[in-house]
């Protein structure tokens, strides 16, 4: 059984389009994350949700909007796609509680987004 | 702000030999974890090993071990008896806990090639 899954794994689209990436975890974790890996392989946090509440929102353009319908799902919607949005987007999850030693983050397989 | 530095962009090792990947970090916090993640060509992010900063004993996982030097803020990964399947990008990561967020801060990665 896949612990953290993402759909789609590959996404090719034109500039200006709107697209979504979905993430689901079956680990029973309460915190989920989106990371972006750029063309140089550098990974950086974008967003984090704890029990459907946004707790991390890094300096990401507001064209990116995360949505968490429940604690097992975290989706990423991107409006008006730009060439620079081309990257691999990773979803991750953990059992994280403020002030308490936290579990490791487990990653999904990644979604390679290519904007033409 | 925390930073993570991996000074070796690429490394190569012969099968069955031992290799050490370097990582240094900078933080003023005392509550944190350190991780090594592996990213093979499949691009899946796989946890290799984790170290709690409050533990003096170095973490080990089978052929993988770390040398954690807290005062020096150094966290190197040693891979013994290297195997072809160890060929991957290795990322060192830092995570502070104790606040409302638990984001991973990654280094730039070391690309390890295991030669037959």
GROMACS .gro file of N, CA, C and O in nm, chain A residues 71-116:
model
  184
   71UNK      N    1  -0.760   1.583   0.688
   71UNK     CA    2  -0.619   1.574   0.723
   71UNK      C    3  -0.543   1.469   0.643
   71UNK      O    4  -0.422   1.461   0.652
   72UNK      N    5  -0.614   1.389   0.564
   72UNK     CA    6  -0.548   1.290   0.480
   72UNK      C    7  -0.519   1.341   0.339
   72UNK      O    8  -0.454   1.271   0.261
   73UNK      N    9  -0.568   1.458   0.306
   73UNK     CA   10  -0.553   1.510   0.172
   73UNK      C   11  -0.502   1.653   0.173
   73UNK      O   12  -0.544   1.735   0.255
   74UNK      N   13  -0.411   1.681   0.081
   74UNK     CA   14  -0.363   1.818   0.062
   74UNK      C   15  -0.340   1.837  -0.087
   74UNK      O   16  -0.257   1.770  -0.147
   75UNK      N   17  -0.416   1.927  -0.146
   75UNK     CA   18  -0.407   1.952  -0.288
   75UNK      C   19  -0.339   2.086  -0.313
   75UNK      O   20  -0.340   2.174  -0.228
   76UNK      N   21  -0.280   2.097  -0.431
   76UNK     CA   22  -0.212   2.221  -0.468
   76UNK      C   23  -0.268   2.267  -0.602
   76UNK      O   24  -0.258   2.195  -0.701
   77UNK      N   25  -0.326   2.386  -0.601
   77UNK     CA   26  -0.381   2.443  -0.723
   77UNK      C   27  -0.292   2.558  -0.767
   77UNK      O   28  -0.252   2.642  -0.684
   78UNK      N   29  -0.262   2.560  -0.895
   78UNK     CA   30  -0.175   2.666  -0.947
   78UNK      C   31  -0.248   2.737  -1.061
   78UNK      O   32  -0.289   2.674  -1.159
   79UNK      N   33  -0.264   2.866  -1.045
   79UNK     CA   34  -0.330   2.949  -1.148
   79UNK      C   35  -0.226   3.012  -1.240
   79UNK      O   36  -0.112   3.038  -1.199
   80UNK      N   37  -0.268   3.039  -1.361
   80UNK     CA   38  -0.186   3.117  -1.455
   80UNK      C   39  -0.042   3.070  -1.458
   80UNK      O   40   0.052   3.145  -1.429
   81UNK      N   41  -0.023   2.945  -1.492
   81UNK     CA   42   0.110   2.884  -1.487
   81UNK      C   43   0.212   2.960  -1.569
   81UNK      O   44   0.185   3.010  -1.678
   82UNK      N   45   0.335   2.969  -1.512
   82UNK     CA   46   0.447   3.037  -1.577
   82UNK      C   47   0.559   2.937  -1.602
   82UNK      O   48   0.566   2.832  -1.538
   83UNK      N   49   0.649   2.974  -1.693
   83UNK     CA   50   0.761   2.885  -1.725
   83UNK      C   51   0.840   2.848  -1.599
   83UNK      O   52   0.884   2.735  -1.582
   84UNK      N   53   0.856   2.946  -1.510
   84UNK     CA   54   0.935   2.923  -1.389
   84UNK      C   55   0.871   2.829  -1.288
   84UNK      O   56   0.934   2.791  -1.189
   85UNK      N   57   0.746   2.792  -1.313
   85UNK     CA   58   0.681   2.698  -1.223
   85UNK      C   59   0.721   2.554  -1.254
   85UNK      O   60   0.689   2.463  -1.176
   86UNK      N   61   0.790   2.534  -1.364
   86UNK     CA   62   0.837   2.399  -1.398
   86UNK      C   63   0.930   2.348  -1.289
   86UNK      O   64   1.029   2.414  -1.256
   87UNK      N   65   0.896   2.235  -1.233
   87UNK     CA   66   0.971   2.180  -1.119
   87UNK      C   67   0.908   2.045  -1.084
   87UNK      O   68   0.809   2.003  -1.144
   88UNK      N   69   0.968   1.981  -0.985
   88UNK     CA   70   0.906   1.863  -0.925
   88UNK      C   71   0.846   1.906  -0.791
   88UNK      O   72   0.913   1.969  -0.709
   89UNK      N   73   0.720   1.874  -0.773
   89UNK     CA   74   0.650   1.910  -0.651
   89UNK      C   75   0.628   1.783  -0.567
   89UNK      O   76   0.572   1.685  -0.615
   90UNK      N   77   0.675   1.791  -0.443
   90UNK     CA   78   0.662   1.677  -0.352
   90UNK      C   79   0.565   1.708  -0.240
   90UNK      O   80   0.569   1.814  -0.178
   91UNK      N   81   0.481   1.612  -0.215
   91UNK     CA   82   0.395   1.614  -0.098
   91UNK      C   83   0.462   1.529   0.010
   91UNK      O   84   0.533   1.432  -0.021
   92UNK      N   85   0.445   1.565   0.135
   92UNK     CA   86   0.499   1.487   0.245
   92UNK      C   87   0.401   1.490   0.362
   92UNK      O   88   0.313   1.577   0.367
   93UNK      N   89   0.416   1.396   0.453
   93UNK     CA   90   0.332   1.398   0.572
   93UNK      C   91   0.411   1.355   0.693
   93UNK      O   92   0.513   1.286   0.682
   94UNK      N   93   0.364   1.398   0.810
   94UNK     CA   94   0.425   1.356   0.936
   94UNK      C   95   0.323   1.370   1.047
   94UNK      O   96   0.217   1.429   1.029
   95UNK      N   97   0.358   1.310   1.160
   95UNK     CA   98   0.276   1.331   1.279
   95UNK      C   99   0.348   1.438   1.358
   95UNK      O  100   0.448   1.412   1.424
   96UNK      N  101   0.302   1.562   1.346
   96UNK     CA  102   0.374   1.675   1.404
   96UNK      C  103   0.285   1.749   1.503
   96UNK      O  104   0.174   1.784   1.472
   97UNK      N  105   0.340   1.775   1.618
   97UNK     CA  106   0.266   1.851   1.717
   97UNK      C  107   0.359   1.957   1.774
   97UNK      O  108   0.474   1.930   1.805
   98UNK      N  109   0.307   2.076   1.790
   98UNK     CA  110   0.387   2.188   1.836
   98UNK      C  111   0.450   2.156   1.972
   98UNK      O  112   0.384   2.114   2.065
   99UNK      N  113   0.580   2.176   1.980
   99UNK     CA  114   0.651   2.160   2.107
   99UNK      C  115   0.683   2.016   2.143
   99UNK      O  116   0.746   1.992   2.245
  100UNK      N  117   0.644   1.922   2.059
  100UNK     CA  118   0.667   1.780   2.090
  100UNK      C  119   0.756   1.721   1.983
  100UNK      O  120   0.734   1.745   1.865
  101UNK      N  121   0.855   1.642   2.023
  101UNK     CA  122   0.938   1.577   1.921
  101UNK      C  123   0.852   1.507   1.818
  101UNK      O  124   0.760   1.435   1.849
  102UNK      N  125   0.885   1.531   1.696
  102UNK     CA  126   0.795   1.493   1.589
  102UNK      C  127   0.848   1.375   1.509
  102UNK      O  128   0.966   1.345   1.512
  103UNK      N  129   0.757   1.309   1.441
  103UNK     CA  130   0.797   1.200   1.355
  103UNK      C  131   0.857   1.252   1.227
  103UNK      O  132   0.842   1.367   1.190
  104UNK      N  133   0.921   1.162   1.158
  104UNK     CA  134   0.985   1.192   1.031
  104UNK      C  135   0.882   1.225   0.924
  104UNK      O  136   0.768   1.177   0.929
  105UNK      N  137   0.921   1.308   0.830
  105UNK     CA  138   0.836   1.338   0.715
  105UNK      C  139   0.857   1.232   0.607
  105UNK      O  140   0.971   1.201   0.571
  106UNK      N  141   0.746   1.179   0.557
  106UNK     CA  142   0.749   1.079   0.451
  106UNK      C  143   0.696   1.143   0.324
  106UNK      O  144   0.594   1.210   0.324
  107UNK      N  145   0.770   1.118   0.216
  107UNK     CA  146   0.743   1.187   0.091
  107UNK      C  147   0.666   1.102  -0.008
  107UNK      O  148   0.681   0.979  -0.012
  108UNK      N  149   0.586   1.170  -0.090
  108UNK     CA  150   0.523   1.107  -0.204
  108UNK      C  151   0.623   1.095  -0.318
  108UNK      O  152   0.737   1.138  -0.307
  109UNK      N  153   0.580   1.038  -0.430
  109UNK     CA  154   0.670   1.011  -0.543
  109UNK      C  155   0.704   1.135  -0.624
  109UNK      O  156   0.790   1.129  -0.712
  110UNK      N  157   0.638   1.247  -0.597
  110UNK     CA  158   0.666   1.368  -0.673
  110UNK      C  159   0.582   1.381  -0.798
  110UNK      O  160   0.539   1.281  -0.857
  111UNK      N  161   0.556   1.505  -0.837
  111UNK     CA  162   0.487   1.536  -0.963
  111UNK      C  163   0.578   1.627  -1.043
  111UNK      O  164   0.613   1.735  -0.997
  112UNK      N  165   0.616   1.579  -1.161
  112UNK     CA  166   0.700   1.663  -1.246
  112UNK      C  167   0.611   1.750  -1.332
  112UNK      O  168   0.538   1.701  -1.418
  113UNK      N  169   0.616   1.879  -1.307
  113UNK     CA  170   0.535   1.976  -1.382
  113UNK      C  171   0.623   2.043  -1.485
  113UNK      O  172   0.729   2.098  -1.452
  114UNK      N  173   0.579   2.039  -1.609
  114UNK     CA  174   0.650   2.106  -1.718
  114UNK      C  175   0.556   2.207  -1.781
  114UNK      O  176   0.448   2.171  -1.827
  115UNK      N  177   0.598   2.332  -1.780
  115UNK     CA  178   0.517   2.439  -1.839
  115UNK      C  179   0.583   2.483  -1.970
  115UNK      O  180   0.701   2.520  -1.971
  116UNK      N  181   0.509   2.473  -2.078
  116UNK     CA  182   0.565   2.504  -2.211
  116UNK      C  183   0.526   2.644  -2.255
  116UNK      O  184   0.420   2.695  -2.215
   0.00000   0.00000   0.00000
